Short mmCIF file of C-alpha atoms and ligand atoms in Angstrom, two decimals:
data_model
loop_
_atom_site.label_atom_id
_atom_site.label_comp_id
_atom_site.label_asym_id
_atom_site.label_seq_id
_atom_site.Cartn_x
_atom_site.Cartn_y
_atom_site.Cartn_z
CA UNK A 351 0.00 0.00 0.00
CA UNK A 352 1.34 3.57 -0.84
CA UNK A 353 1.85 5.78 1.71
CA UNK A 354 1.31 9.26 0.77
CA UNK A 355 3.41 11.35 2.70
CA UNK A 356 2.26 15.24 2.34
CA UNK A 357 4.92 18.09 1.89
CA UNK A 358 2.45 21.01 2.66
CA UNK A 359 3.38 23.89 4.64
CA UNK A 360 0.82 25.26 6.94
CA UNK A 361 0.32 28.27 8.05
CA UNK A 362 0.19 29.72 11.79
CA UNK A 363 -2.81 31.08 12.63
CA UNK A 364 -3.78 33.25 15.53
CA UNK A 365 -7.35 32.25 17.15
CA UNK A 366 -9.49 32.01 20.00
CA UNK A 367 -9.36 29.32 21.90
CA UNK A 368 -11.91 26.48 21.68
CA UNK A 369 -13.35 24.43 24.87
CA UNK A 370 -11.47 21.36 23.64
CA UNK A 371 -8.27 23.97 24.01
CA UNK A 372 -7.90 24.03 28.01
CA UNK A 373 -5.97 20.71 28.85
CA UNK A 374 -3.34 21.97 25.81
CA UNK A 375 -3.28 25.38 27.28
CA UNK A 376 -2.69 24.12 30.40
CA UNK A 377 0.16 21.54 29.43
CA UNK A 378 1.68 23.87 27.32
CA UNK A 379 1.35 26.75 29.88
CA UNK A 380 2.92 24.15 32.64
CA UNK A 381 6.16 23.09 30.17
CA UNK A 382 6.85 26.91 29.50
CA UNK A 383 7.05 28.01 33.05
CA UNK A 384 8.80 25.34 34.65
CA UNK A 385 11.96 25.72 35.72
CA UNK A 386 12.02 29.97 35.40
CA UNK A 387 13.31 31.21 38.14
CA UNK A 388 10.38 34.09 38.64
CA UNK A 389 7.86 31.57 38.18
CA UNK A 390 5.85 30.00 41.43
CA UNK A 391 4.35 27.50 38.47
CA UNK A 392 0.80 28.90 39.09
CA UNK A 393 0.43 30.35 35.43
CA UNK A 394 -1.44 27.12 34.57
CA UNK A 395 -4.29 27.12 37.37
CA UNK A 396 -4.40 31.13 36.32
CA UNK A 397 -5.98 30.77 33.16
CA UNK A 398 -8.49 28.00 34.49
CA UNK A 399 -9.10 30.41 37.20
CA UNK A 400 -9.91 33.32 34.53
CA UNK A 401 -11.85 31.16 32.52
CA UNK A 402 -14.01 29.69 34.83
CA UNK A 403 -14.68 33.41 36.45
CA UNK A 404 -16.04 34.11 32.58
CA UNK A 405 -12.90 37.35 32.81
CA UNK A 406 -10.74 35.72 29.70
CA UNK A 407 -11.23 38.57 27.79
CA UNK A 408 -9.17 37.47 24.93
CA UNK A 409 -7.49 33.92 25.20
CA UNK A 410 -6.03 33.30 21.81
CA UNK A 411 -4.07 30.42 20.58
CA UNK A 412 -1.30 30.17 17.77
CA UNK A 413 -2.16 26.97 15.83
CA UNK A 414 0.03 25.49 13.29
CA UNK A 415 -1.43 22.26 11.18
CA UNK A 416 -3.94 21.43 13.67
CA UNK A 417 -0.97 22.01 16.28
CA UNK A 418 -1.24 24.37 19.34
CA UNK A 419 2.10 26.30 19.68
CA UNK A 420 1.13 29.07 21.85
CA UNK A 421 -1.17 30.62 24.05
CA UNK A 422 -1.72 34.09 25.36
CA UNK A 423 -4.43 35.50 27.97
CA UNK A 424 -5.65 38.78 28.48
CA UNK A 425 -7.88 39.50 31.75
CA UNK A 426 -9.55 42.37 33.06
CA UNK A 427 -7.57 45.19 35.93
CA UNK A 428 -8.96 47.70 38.10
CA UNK A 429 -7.38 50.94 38.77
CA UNK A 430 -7.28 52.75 42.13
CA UNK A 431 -10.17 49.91 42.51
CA UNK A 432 -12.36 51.10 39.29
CA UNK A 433 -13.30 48.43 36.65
CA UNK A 434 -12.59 49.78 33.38
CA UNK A 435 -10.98 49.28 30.12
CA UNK A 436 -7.76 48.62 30.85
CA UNK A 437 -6.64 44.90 30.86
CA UNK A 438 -3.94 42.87 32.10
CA UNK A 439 -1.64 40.75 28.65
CA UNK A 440 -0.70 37.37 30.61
CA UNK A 441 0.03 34.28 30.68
CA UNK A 442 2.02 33.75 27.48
CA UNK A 443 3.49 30.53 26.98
CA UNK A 444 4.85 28.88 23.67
CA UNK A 445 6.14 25.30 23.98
CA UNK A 446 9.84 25.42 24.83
CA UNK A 447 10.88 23.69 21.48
CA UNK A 448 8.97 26.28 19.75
CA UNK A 449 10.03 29.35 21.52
CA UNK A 450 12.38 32.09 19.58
CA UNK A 451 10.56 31.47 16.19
CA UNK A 452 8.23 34.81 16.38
CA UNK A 453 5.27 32.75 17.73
CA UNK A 454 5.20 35.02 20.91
CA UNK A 455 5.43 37.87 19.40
CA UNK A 456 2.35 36.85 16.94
CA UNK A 457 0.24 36.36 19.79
CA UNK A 458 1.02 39.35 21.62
CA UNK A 459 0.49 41.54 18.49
CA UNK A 460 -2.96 39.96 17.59
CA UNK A 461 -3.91 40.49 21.45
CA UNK A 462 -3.20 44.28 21.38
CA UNK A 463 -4.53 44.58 17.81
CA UNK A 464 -7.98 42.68 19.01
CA UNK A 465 -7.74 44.91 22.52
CA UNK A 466 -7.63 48.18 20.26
CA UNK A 467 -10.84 46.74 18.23
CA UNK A 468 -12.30 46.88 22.22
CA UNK A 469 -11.99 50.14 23.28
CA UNK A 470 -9.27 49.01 25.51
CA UNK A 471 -7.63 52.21 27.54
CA UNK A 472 -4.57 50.12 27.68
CA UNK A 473 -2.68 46.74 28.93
CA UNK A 474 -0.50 46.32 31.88
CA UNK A 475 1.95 43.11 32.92
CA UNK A 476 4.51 42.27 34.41
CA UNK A 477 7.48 41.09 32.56
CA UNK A 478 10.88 40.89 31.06
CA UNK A 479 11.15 44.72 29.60
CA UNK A 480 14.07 43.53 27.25
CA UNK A 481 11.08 41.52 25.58
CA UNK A 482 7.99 43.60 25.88
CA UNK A 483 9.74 47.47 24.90
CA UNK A 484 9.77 46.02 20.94
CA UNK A 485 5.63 46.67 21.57
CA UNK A 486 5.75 49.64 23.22
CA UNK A 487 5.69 48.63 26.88
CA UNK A 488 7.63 50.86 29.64
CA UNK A 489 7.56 51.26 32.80
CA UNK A 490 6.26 54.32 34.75
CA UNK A 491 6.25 54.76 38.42
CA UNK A 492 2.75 56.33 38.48
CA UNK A 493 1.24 53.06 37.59
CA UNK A 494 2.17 50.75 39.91
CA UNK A 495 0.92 47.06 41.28
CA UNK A 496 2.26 45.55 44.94
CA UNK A 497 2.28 42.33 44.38
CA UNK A 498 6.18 42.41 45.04
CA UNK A 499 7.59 42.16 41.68
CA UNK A 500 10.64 43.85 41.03
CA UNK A 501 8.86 47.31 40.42
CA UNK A 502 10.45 47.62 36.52
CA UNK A 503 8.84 44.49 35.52
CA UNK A 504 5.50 46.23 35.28
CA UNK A 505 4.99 47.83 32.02
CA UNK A 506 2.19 49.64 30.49
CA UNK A 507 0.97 50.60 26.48
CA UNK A 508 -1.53 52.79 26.70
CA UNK A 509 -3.80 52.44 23.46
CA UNK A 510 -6.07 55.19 23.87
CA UNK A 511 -6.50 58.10 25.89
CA UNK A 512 -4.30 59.59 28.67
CA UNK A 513 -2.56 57.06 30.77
CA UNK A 514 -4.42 56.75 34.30
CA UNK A 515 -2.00 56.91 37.56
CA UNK A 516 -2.86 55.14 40.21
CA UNK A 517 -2.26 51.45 41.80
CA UNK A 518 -3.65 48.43 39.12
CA UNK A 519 -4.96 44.89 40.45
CA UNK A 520 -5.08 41.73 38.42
CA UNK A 521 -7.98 39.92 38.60
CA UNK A 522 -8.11 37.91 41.33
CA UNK A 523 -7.62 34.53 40.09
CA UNK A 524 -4.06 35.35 39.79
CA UNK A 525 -4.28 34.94 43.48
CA UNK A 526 -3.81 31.52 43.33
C1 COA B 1505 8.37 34.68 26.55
C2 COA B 1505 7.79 33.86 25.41
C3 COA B 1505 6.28 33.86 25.45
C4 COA B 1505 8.25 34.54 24.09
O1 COA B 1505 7.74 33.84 23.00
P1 COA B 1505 8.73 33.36 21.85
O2 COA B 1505 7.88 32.83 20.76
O3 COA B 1505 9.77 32.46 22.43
O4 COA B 1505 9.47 34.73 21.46
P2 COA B 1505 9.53 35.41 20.04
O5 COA B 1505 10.09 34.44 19.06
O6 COA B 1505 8.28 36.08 19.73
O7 COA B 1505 10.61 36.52 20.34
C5 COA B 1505 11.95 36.14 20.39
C6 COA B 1505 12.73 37.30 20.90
O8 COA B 1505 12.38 37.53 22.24
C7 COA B 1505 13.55 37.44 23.03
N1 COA B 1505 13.10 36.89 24.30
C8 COA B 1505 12.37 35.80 24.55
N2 COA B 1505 12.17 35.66 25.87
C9 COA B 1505 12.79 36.72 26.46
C10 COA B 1505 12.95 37.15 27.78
N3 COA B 1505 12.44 36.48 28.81
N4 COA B 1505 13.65 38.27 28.00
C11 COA B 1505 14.18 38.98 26.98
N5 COA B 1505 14.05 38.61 25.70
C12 COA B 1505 13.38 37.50 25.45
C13 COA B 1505 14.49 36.58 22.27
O9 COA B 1505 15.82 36.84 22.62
C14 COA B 1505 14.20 37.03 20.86
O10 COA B 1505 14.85 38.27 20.63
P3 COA B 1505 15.22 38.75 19.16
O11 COA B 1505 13.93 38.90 18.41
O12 COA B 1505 15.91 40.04 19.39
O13 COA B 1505 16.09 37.65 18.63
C15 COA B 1505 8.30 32.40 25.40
O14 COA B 1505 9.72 32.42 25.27
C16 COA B 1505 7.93 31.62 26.64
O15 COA B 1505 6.94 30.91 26.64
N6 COA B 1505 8.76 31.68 27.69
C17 COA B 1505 8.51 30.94 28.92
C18 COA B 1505 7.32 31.51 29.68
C19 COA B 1505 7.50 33.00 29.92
O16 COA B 1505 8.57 33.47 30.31
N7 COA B 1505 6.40 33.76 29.68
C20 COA B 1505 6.40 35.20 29.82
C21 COA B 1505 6.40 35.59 31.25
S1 COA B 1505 6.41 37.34 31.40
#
């Protein structure tokens, strides 16, 4: 019998998630995390958290030939204890043999591009600034978080308006 063995290419796609998605999110979520040194390995039991309190805003996948690459979530924040439209960009994983290839950065784009199509004030996170300045991210001391992060780690884009000031919460299922 012939085996026909295909040579297509396919494409990466950005999308949303689908319920069959979570156990791959959180495998793939797990695997990217483990073994960084400013992770507590929580990230995974985050975005089930999110999810099941209905604030995944955006959860979007990067899909390659039926494969899930990477993942990135994007979850509601007050400000000074208002709701608004600002939002928090995190978790981002992308499988460790699949990192440095652009797929991060694909997911992180699409997020901010699909945030902008939402009204969105802005996004916070907290993060490596050597990887989040190439979208605009920086750091400014009048908009702060205390979770206990190194203070530079928290970056900001606004995307419309004037940037608030003021002391920004995560959702609480980070507070896992
Ligand atoms: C961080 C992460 C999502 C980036 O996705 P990725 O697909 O690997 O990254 P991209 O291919 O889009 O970008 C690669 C670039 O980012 C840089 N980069 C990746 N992680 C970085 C980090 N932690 N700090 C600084 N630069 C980083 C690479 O050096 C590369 O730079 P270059 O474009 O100048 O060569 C991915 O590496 C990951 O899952 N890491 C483990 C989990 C994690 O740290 N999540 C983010 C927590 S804030």
């Amino acid at each position: 019998m012939a085996v026909q063995v295909s040579d297509k290419v396919f494409p990466m796609q950005i999308r949303h998630e689908r319920p069959q998605d979570a156990a791959t999110i959180y495998a793939l979520t797990e695997a990217a995390f483990t073994g960084m040194p400013f992770s507590d390995q929580t990230e995974a039991r985050v975005i089930d958290g999110l999810r099941a309190a209905g604030a995944l805003t955006l959860s979007l996948v990067a899909e390659e030939g039926g494969d899930i690459l990477g993942h990135v979530a994007f979850s509601p924040v007050t400000i000074n204890g208002e709701a608004g439209d600002w939002y928090g960009l995190g978790p981002v994983s992308v499988w460790p043999d699949r990192q440095r290839a652009g797929v991060g950065q694909a997911l992180i784009r699409e997020g901010l591009r699909q945030l902008q199509a939402l009204d969105a004030g802005g996004c916070v996170l907290l993060g490596a600034p050597a990887y989040y300045r190439r979208f605009g991210f920086e750091h400014d001391p009048g908009l702060y978080e205390t979770t206990g992060a190194p203070p530079s780690a928290f970056q900001h884009l606004t995307l419309s308006g004037v940037r608030p000031s003021g002391e920004v919460r995560f959702h609480p299922a980070f507070d896992v």
